[in-house]
Tab-separated table of C-alpha atoms in Angstrom:
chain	number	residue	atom	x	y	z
A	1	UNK	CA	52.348	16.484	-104.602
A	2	UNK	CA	50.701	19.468	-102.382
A	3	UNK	CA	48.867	18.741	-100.020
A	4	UNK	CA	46.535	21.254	-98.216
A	5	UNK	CA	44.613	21.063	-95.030
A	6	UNK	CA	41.712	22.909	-93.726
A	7	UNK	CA	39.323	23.441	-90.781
A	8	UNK	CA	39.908	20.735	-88.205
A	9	UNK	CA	41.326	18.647	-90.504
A	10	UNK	CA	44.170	21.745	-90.248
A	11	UNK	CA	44.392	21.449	-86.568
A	12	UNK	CA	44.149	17.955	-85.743
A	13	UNK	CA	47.252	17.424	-88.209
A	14	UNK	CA	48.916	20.434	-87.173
A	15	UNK	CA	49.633	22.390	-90.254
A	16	UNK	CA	48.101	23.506	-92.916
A	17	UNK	CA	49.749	22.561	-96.077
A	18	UNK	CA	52.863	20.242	-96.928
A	19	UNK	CA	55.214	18.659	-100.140
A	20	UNK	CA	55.596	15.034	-100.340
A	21	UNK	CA	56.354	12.875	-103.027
A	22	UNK	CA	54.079	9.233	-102.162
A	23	UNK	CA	54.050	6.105	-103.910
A	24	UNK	CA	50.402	6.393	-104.215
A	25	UNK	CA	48.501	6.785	-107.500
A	26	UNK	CA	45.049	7.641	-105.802
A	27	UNK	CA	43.376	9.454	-103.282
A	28	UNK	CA	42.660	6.511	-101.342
A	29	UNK	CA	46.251	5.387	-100.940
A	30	UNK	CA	47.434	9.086	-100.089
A	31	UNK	CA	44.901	8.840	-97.590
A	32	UNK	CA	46.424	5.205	-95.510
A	33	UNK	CA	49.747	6.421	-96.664
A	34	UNK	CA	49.281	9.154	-94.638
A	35	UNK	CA	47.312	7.743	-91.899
A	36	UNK	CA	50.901	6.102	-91.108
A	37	UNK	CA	53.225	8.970	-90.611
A	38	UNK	CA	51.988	9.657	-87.358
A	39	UNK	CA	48.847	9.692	-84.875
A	40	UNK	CA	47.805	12.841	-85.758
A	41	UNK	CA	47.037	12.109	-89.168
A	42	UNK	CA	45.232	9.087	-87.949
A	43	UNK	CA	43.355	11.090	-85.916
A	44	UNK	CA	42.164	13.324	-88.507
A	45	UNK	CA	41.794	10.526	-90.984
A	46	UNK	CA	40.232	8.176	-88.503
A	47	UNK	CA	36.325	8.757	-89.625
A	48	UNK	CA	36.423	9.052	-93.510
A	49	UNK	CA	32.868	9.712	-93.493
A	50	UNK	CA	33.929	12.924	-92.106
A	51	UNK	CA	36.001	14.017	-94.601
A	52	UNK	CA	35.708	15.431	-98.211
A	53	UNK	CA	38.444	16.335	-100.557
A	54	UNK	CA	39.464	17.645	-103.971
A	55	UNK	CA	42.360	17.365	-106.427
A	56	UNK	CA	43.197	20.259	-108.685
A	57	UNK	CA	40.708	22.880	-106.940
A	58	UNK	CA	37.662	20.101	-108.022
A	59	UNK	CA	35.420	18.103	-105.233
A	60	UNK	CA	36.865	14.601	-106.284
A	61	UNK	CA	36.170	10.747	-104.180
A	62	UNK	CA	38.401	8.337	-102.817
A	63	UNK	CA	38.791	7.025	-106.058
A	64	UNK	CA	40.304	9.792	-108.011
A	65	UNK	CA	43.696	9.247	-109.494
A	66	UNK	CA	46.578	11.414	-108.499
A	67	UNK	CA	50.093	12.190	-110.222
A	68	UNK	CA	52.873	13.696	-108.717
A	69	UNK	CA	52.600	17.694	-109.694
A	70	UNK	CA	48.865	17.368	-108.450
A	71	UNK	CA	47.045	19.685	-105.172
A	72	UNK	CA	45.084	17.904	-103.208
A	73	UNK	CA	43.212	19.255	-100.187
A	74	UNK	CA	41.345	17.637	-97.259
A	75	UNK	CA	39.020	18.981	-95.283
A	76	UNK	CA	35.583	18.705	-92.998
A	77	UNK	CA	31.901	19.129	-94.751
A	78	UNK	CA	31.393	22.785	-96.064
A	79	UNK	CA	29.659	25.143	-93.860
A	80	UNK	CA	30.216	28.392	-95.757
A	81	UNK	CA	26.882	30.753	-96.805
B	1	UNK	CA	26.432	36.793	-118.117
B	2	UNK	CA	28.818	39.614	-116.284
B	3	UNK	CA	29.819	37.827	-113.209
B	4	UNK	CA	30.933	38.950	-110.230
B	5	UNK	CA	32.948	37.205	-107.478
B	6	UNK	CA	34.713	38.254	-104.444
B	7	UNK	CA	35.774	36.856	-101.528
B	8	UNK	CA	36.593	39.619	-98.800
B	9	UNK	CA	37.310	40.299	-95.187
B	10	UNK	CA	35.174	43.352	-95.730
B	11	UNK	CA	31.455	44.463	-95.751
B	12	UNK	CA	29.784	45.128	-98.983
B	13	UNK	CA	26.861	47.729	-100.229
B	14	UNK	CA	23.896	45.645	-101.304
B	15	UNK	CA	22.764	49.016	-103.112
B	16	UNK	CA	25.944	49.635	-104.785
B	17	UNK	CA	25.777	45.664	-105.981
B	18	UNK	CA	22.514	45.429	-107.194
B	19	UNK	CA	22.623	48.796	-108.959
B	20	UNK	CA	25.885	47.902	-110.701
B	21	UNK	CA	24.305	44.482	-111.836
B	22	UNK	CA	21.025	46.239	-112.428
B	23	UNK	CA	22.833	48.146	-115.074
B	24	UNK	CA	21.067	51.337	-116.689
B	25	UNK	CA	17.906	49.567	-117.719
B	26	UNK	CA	19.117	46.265	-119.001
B	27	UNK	CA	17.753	44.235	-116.518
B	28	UNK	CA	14.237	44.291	-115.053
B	29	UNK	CA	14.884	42.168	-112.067
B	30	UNK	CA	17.340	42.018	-109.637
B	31	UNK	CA	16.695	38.756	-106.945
B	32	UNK	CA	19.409	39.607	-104.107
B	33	UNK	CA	19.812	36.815	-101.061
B	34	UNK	CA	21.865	38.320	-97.653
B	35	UNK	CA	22.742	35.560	-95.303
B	36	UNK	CA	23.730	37.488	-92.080
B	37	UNK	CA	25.510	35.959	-88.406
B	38	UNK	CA	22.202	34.946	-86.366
B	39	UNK	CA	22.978	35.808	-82.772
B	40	UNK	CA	22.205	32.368	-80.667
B	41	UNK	CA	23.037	31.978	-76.779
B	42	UNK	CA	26.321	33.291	-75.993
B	43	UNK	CA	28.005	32.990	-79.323
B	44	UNK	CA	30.423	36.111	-79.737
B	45	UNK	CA	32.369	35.503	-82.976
B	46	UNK	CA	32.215	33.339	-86.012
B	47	UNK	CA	35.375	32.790	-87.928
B	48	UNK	CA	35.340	31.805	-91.640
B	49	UNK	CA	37.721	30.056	-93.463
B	50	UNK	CA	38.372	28.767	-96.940
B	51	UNK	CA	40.062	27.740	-99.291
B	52	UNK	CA	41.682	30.332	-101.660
B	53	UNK	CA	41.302	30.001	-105.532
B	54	UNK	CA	39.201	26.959	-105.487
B	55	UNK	CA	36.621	28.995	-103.530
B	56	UNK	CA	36.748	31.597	-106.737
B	57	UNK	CA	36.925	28.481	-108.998
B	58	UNK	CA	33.937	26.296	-107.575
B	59	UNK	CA	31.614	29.484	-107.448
B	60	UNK	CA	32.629	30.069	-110.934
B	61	UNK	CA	31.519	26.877	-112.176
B	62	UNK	CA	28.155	27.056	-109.852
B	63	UNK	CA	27.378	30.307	-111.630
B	64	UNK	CA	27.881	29.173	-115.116
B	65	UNK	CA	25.807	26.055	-114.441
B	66	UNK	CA	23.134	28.505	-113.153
B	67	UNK	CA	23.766	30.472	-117.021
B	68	UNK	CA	22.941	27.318	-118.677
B	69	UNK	CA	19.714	26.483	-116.975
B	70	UNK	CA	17.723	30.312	-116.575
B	71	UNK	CA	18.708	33.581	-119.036
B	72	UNK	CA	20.301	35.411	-116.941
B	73	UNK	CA	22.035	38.814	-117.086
B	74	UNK	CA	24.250	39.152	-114.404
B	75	UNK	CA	25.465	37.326	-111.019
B	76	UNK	CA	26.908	39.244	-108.044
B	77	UNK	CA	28.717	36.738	-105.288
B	78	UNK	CA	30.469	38.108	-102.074
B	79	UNK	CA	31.460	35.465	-99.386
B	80	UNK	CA	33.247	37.153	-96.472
B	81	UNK	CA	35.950	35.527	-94.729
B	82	UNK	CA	37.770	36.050	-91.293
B	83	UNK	CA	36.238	37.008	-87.838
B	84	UNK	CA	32.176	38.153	-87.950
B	85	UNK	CA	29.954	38.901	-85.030
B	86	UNK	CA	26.696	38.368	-84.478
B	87	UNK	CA	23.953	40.713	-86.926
B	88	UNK	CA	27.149	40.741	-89.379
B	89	UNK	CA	26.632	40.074	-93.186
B	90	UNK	CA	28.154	36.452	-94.195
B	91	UNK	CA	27.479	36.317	-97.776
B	92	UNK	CA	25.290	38.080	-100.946
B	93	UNK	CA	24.160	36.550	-104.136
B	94	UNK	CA	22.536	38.777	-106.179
B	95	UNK	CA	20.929	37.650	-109.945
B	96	UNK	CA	19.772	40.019	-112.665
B	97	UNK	CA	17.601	38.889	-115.160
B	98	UNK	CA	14.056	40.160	-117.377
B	99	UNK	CA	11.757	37.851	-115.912
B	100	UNK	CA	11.798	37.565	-111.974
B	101	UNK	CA	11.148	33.882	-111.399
B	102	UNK	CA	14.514	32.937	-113.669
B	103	UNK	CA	16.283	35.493	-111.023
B	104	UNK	CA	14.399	33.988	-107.571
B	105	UNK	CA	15.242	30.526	-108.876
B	106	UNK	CA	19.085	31.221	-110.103
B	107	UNK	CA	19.550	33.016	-106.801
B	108	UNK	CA	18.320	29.700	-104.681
B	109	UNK	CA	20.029	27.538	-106.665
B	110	UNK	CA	23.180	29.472	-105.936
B	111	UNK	CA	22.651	29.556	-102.183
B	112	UNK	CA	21.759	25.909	-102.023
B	113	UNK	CA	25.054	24.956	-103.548
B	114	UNK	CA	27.469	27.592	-102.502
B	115	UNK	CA	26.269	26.157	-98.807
B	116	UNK	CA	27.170	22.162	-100.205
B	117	UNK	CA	30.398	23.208	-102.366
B	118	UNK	CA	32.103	25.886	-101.808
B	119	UNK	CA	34.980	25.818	-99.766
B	120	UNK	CA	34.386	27.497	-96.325
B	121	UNK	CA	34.054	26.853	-93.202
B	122	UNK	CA	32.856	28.329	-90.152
B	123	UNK	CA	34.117	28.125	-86.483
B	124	UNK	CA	32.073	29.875	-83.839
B	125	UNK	CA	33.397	30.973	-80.323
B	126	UNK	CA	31.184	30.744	-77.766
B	127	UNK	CA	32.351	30.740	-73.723
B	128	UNK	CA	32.972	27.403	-73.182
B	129	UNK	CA	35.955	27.844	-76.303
B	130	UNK	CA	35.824	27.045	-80.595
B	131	UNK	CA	33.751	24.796	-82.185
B	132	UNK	CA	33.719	23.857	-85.763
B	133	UNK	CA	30.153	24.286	-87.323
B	134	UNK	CA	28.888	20.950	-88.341
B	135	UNK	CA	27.891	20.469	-92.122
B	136	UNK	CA	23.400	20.621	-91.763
B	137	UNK	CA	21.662	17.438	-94.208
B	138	UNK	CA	19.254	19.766	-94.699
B	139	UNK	CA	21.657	21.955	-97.183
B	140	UNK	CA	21.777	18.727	-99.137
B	141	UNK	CA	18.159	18.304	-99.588
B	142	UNK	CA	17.928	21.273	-100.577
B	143	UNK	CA	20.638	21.160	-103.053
B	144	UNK	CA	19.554	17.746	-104.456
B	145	UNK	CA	16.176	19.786	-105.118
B	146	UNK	CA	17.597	20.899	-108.047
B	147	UNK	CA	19.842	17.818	-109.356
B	148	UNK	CA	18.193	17.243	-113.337
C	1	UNK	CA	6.625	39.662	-87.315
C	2	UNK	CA	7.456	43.455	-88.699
C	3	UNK	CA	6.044	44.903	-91.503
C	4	UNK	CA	7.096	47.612	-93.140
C	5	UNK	CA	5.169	49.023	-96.109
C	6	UNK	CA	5.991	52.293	-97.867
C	7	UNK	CA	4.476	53.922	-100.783
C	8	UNK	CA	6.656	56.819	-102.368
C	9	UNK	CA	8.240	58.874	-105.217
C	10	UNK	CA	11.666	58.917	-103.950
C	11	UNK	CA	14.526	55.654	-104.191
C	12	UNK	CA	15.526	53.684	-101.721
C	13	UNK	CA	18.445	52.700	-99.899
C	14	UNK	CA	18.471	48.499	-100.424
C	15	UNK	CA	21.621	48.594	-98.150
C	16	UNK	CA	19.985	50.315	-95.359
C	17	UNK	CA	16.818	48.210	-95.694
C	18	UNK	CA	17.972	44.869	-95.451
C	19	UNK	CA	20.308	46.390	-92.311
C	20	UNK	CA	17.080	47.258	-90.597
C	21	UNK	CA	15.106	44.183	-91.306
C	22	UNK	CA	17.744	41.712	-90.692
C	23	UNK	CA	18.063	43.381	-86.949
C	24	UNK	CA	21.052	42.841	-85.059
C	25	UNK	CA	21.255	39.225	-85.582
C	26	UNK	CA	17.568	38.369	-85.456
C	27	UNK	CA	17.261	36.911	-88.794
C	28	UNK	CA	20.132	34.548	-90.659
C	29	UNK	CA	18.395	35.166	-93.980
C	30	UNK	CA	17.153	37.955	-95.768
C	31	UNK	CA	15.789	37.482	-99.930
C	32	UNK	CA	14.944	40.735	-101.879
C	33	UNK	CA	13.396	41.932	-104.743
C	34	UNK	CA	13.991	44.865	-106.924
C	35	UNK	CA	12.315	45.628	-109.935
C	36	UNK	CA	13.916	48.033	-112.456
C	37	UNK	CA	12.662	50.177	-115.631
C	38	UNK	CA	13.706	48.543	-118.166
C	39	UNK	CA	15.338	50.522	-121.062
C	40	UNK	CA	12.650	49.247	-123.933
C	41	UNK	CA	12.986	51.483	-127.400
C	42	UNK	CA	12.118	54.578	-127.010
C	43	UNK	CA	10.710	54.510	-123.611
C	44	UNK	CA	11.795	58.039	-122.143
C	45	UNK	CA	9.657	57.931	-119.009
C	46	UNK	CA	7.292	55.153	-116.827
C	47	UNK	CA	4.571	56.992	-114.635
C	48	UNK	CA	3.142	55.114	-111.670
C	49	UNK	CA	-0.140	55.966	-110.644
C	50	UNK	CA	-1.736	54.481	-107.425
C	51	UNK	CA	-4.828	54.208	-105.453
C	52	UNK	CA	-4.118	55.491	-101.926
C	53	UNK	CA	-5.081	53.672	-99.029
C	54	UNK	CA	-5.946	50.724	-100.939
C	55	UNK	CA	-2.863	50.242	-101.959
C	56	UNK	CA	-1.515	50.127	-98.526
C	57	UNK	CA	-4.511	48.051	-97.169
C	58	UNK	CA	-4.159	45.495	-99.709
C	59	UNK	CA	-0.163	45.153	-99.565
C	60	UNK	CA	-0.775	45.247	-96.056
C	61	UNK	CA	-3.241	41.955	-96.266
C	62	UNK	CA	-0.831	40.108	-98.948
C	63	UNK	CA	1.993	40.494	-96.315
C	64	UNK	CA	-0.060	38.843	-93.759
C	65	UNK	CA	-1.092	36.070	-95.707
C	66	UNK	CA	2.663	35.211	-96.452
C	67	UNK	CA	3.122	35.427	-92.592
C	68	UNK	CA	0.332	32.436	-92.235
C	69	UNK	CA	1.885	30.745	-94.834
C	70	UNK	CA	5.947	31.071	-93.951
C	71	UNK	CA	7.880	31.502	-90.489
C	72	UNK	CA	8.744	35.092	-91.073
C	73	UNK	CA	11.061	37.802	-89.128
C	74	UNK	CA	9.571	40.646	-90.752
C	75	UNK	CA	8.386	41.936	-94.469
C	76	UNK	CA	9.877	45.300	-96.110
C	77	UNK	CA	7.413	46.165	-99.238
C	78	UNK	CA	8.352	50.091	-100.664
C	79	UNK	CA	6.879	50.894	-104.426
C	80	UNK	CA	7.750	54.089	-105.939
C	81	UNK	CA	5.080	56.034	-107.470
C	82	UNK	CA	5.507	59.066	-109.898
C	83	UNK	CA	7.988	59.507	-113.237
C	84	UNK	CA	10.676	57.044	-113.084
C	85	UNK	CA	13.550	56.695	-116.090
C	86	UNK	CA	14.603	53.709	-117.901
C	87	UNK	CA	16.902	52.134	-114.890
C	88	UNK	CA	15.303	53.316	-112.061
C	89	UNK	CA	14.172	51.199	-109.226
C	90	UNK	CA	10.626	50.824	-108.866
C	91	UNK	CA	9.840	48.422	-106.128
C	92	UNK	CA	11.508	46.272	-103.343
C	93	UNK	CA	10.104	43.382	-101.982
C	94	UNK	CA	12.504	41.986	-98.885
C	95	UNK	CA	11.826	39.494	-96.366
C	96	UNK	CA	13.342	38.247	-93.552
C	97	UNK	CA	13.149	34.644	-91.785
C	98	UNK	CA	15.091	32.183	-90.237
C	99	UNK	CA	15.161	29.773	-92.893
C	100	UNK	CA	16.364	31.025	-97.032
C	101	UNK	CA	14.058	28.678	-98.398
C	102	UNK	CA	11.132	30.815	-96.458
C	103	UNK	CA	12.512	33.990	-97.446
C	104	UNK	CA	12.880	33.102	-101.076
C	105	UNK	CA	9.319	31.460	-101.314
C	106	UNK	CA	7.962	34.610	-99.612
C	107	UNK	CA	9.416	37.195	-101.281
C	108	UNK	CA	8.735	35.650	-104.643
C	109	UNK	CA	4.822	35.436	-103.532
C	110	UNK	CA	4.811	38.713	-102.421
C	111	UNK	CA	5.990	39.989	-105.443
C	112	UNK	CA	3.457	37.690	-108.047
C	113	UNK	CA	0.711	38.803	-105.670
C	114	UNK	CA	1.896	42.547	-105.597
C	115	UNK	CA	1.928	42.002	-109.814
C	116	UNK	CA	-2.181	41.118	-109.682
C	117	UNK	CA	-3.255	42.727	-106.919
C	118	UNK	CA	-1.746	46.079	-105.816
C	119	UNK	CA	-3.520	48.898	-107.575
C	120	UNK	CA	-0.811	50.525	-109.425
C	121	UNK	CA	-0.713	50.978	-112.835
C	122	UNK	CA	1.912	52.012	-115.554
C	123	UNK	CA	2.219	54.530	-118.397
C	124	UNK	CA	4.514	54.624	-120.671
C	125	UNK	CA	6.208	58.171	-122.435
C	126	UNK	CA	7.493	56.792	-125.948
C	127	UNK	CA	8.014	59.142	-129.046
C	128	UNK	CA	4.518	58.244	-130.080
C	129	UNK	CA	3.148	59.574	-126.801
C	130	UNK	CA	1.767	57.915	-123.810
C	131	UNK	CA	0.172	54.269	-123.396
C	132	UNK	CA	-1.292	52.391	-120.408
C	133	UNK	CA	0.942	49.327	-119.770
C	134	UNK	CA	-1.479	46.187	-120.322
C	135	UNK	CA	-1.408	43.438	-117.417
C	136	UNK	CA	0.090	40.525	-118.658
C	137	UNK	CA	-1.653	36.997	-118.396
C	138	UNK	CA	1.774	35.563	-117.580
C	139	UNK	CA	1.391	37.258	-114.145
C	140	UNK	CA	-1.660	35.987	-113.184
C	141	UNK	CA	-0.119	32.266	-113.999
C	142	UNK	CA	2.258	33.402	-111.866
C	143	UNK	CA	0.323	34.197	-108.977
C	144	UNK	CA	-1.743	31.217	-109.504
C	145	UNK	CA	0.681	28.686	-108.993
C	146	UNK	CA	0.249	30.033	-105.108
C	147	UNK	CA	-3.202	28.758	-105.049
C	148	UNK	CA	-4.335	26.740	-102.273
D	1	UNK	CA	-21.110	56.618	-102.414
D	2	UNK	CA	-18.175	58.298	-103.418
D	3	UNK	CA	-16.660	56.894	-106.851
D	4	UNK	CA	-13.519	57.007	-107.680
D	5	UNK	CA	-11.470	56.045	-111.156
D	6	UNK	CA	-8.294	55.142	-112.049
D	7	UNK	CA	-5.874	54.976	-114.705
D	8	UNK	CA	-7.546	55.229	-118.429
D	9	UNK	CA	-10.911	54.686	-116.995
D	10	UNK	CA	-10.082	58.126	-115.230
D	11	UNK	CA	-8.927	59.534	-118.200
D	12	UNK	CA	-12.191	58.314	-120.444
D	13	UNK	CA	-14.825	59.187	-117.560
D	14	UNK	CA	-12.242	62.546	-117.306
D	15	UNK	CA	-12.464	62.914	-113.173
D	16	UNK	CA	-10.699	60.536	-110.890
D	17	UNK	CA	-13.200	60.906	-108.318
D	18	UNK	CA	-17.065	62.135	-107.532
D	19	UNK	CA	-20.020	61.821	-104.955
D	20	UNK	CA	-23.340	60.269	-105.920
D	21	UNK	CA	-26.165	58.358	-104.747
D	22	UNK	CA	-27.646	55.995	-107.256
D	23	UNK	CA	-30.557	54.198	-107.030
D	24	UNK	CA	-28.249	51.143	-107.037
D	25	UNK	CA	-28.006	47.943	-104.489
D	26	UNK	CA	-24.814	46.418	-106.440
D	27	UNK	CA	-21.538	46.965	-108.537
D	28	UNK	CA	-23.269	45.712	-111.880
D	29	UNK	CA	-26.414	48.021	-111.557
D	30	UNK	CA	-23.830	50.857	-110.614
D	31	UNK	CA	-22.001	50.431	-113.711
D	32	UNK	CA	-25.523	50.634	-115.791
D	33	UNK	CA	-26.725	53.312	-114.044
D	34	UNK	CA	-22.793	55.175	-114.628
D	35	UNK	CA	-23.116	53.791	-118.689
D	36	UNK	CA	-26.591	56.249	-118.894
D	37	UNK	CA	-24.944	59.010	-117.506
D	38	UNK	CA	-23.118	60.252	-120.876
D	39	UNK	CA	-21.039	58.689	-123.910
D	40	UNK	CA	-17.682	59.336	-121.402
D	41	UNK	CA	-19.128	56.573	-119.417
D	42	UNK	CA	-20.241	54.230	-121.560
D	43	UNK	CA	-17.137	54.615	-123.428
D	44	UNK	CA	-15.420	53.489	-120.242
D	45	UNK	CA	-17.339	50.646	-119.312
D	46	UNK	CA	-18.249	49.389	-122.716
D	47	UNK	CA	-15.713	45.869	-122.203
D	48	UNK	CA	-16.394	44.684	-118.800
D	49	UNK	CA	-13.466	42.377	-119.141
D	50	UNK	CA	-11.498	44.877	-118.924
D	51	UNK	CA	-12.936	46.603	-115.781
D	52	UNK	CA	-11.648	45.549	-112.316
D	53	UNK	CA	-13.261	46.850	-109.441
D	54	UNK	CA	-13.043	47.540	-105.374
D	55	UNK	CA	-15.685	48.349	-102.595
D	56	UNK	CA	-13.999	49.528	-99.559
D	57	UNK	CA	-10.595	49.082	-100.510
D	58	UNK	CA	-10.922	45.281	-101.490
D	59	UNK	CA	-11.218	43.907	-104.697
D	60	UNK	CA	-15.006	43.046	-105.179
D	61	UNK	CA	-16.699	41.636	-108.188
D	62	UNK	CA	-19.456	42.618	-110.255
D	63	UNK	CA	-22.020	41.205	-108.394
D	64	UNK	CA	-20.704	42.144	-104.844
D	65	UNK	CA	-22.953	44.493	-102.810
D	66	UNK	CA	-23.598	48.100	-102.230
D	67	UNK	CA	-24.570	50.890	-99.759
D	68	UNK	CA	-25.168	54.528	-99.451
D	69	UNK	CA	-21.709	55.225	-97.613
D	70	UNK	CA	-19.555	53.212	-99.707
D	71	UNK	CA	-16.254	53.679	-101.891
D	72	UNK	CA	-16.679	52.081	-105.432
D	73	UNK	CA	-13.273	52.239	-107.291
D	74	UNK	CA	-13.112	51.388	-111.240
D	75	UNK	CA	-9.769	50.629	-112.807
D	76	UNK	CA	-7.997	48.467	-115.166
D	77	UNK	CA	-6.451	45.473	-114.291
D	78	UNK	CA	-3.125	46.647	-112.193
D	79	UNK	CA	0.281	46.830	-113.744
D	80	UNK	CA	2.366	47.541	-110.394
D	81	UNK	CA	5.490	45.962	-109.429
């Protein structure tokens, strides 16, 4: 899986854009899965309603399934325009 | 529809745009929308980010959803990225159509959801360091406006 | 808020008119108009004739009634006048404000209310010689809907 | 007054502009007094609807007032923009 970071979300985790293989079929799961590799992605993932994400380039919820080869990017509201 | 999209560090000619998409005589009316850095207090630079190929992708599909609802002829984007000042251009959407309200309304509807999907973000230095530009409700009332 | 009007045979630069009206950071939004000749048949040339003064006067009074009506930074209204070719640019309408939705609904006015009320009217060069455009009905819908 | 004319009703009347002073108090009496002058005239005011007029620069009707110093404009309806 690909993951991809932007904005603050970027910062607060400290990179923008990593490999990992989780045992997580969903972007919910991804999400406390990776809430518990370390405080800083707690920290970014601590206030969901601050966060949006997509999977495959497409705005997608909590609830959208995820296989392994999938990209899936987290970041703040957009503010572009 | 000929569309154009680009996403650029670089300024762009709005008369160059809108006389490309203009055509020679195809289309009678050209609606063009500039958004431009509004100097406020002691901001000094506004950096933009995004997020590469699903920025081109989601404007893609905002512009073909904006084909299926007016007849249009043509759609110019630009979104500028990296470091802007104050008085700097941001962003152009520019619609060509024959009849002018189809290109007014096409041209809103783009702004209202490039601002609510499309991948960028904007971080503005000011003296007292960076701050990340908070998301505005009011982009998504405006972009629910048009939700059929 | 600053109003420039201009009534003239020559083109126009859009790039250098939306620099001037959006300032140096004054305005965050700036929505424009152009209208084109469209290439129709056998049109070969479009002839604008006006009625001096008047036409200045009046574009002058539509530009402040969209200033009562919308938070505006400043209007930019240039028609061309003379023998213009299938392509050519004949008018822009551009409009600056704080706010897109302003500058949209503005510029769109100004440009239904130009349609019915500016004293400028068209003739058309085809093979068969020249005709007087005829005002469409559909324009004075349009500038209805702005009715208070 | 000074008259002026616009478009085809210039061409039909066949000057754009001319000085007169009509025994006239408003736009309609104008326009009889202008239909009696010759068969140009009437030719170009013989449909009303399609006739739009201006006193001083604004857009007047048909019934609005007039004066010995005033400029009466005749045109069709406009086809700017």
């Amino acid at each position: 899986m690909n993951l991809l970071y932007f904005a603050w979300v970027r910062q607060k985790i400290g990179k923008g854009e990593e490999q990992m293989t989780p045992p997580v079929s969903d972007v919910a799961s991804l999400i406390a899965h990776l809430k518990n590799i370390g405080p800083n992605y707690a920290d970014a993932f601590a206030d969901l309603s601050r966060i949006r994400m997509a999977v495959n380039q497409h705005h997608a919820g909590l609830d959208a399934k995820l296989g392994p080869n999938d990209e899936v990017a987290f970041f703040p509201p957009v503010t572009g325009g | 529809m000929q569309t154009r999209i680009r996403i650029q560090r670089e300024d762009f000619d709005l008369n160059a745009e809108v006389t490309a998409l203009a055509g020679n005589g195809e289309a009678g009316a050209v609606a063009s929308f500039t958004g431009h850095v509004r100097k406020e207090g002691d901001l000094t630079t506004l950096t933009l980010e995004h997020y590469p190929h699903m920025t081109e992708a989601e404007i893609t599909r905002l512009v073909a959803e904006a084909g299926t609802r007016w007849p249009l002829i043509g759609v110019t984007v630009i979104h500028r990225v990296g470091s802007l000042k104050p008085g700097d251009r941001i962003v152009l959407v520019a619609v060509a159509s024959q009849h002018r309200h189809s290109a007014f309304q096409a041209c809103e509807f783009l702004m209202d959801y490039l601002k609510t999907h499309a991948p960028f973000w904007k971080e503005e230095a000011r003296s007292d360091g960076q701050h990340w530009v908070e998301h505005r409700n009011s982009d998504d009332d405006a972009a629910k406006r048009w939700q059929k």
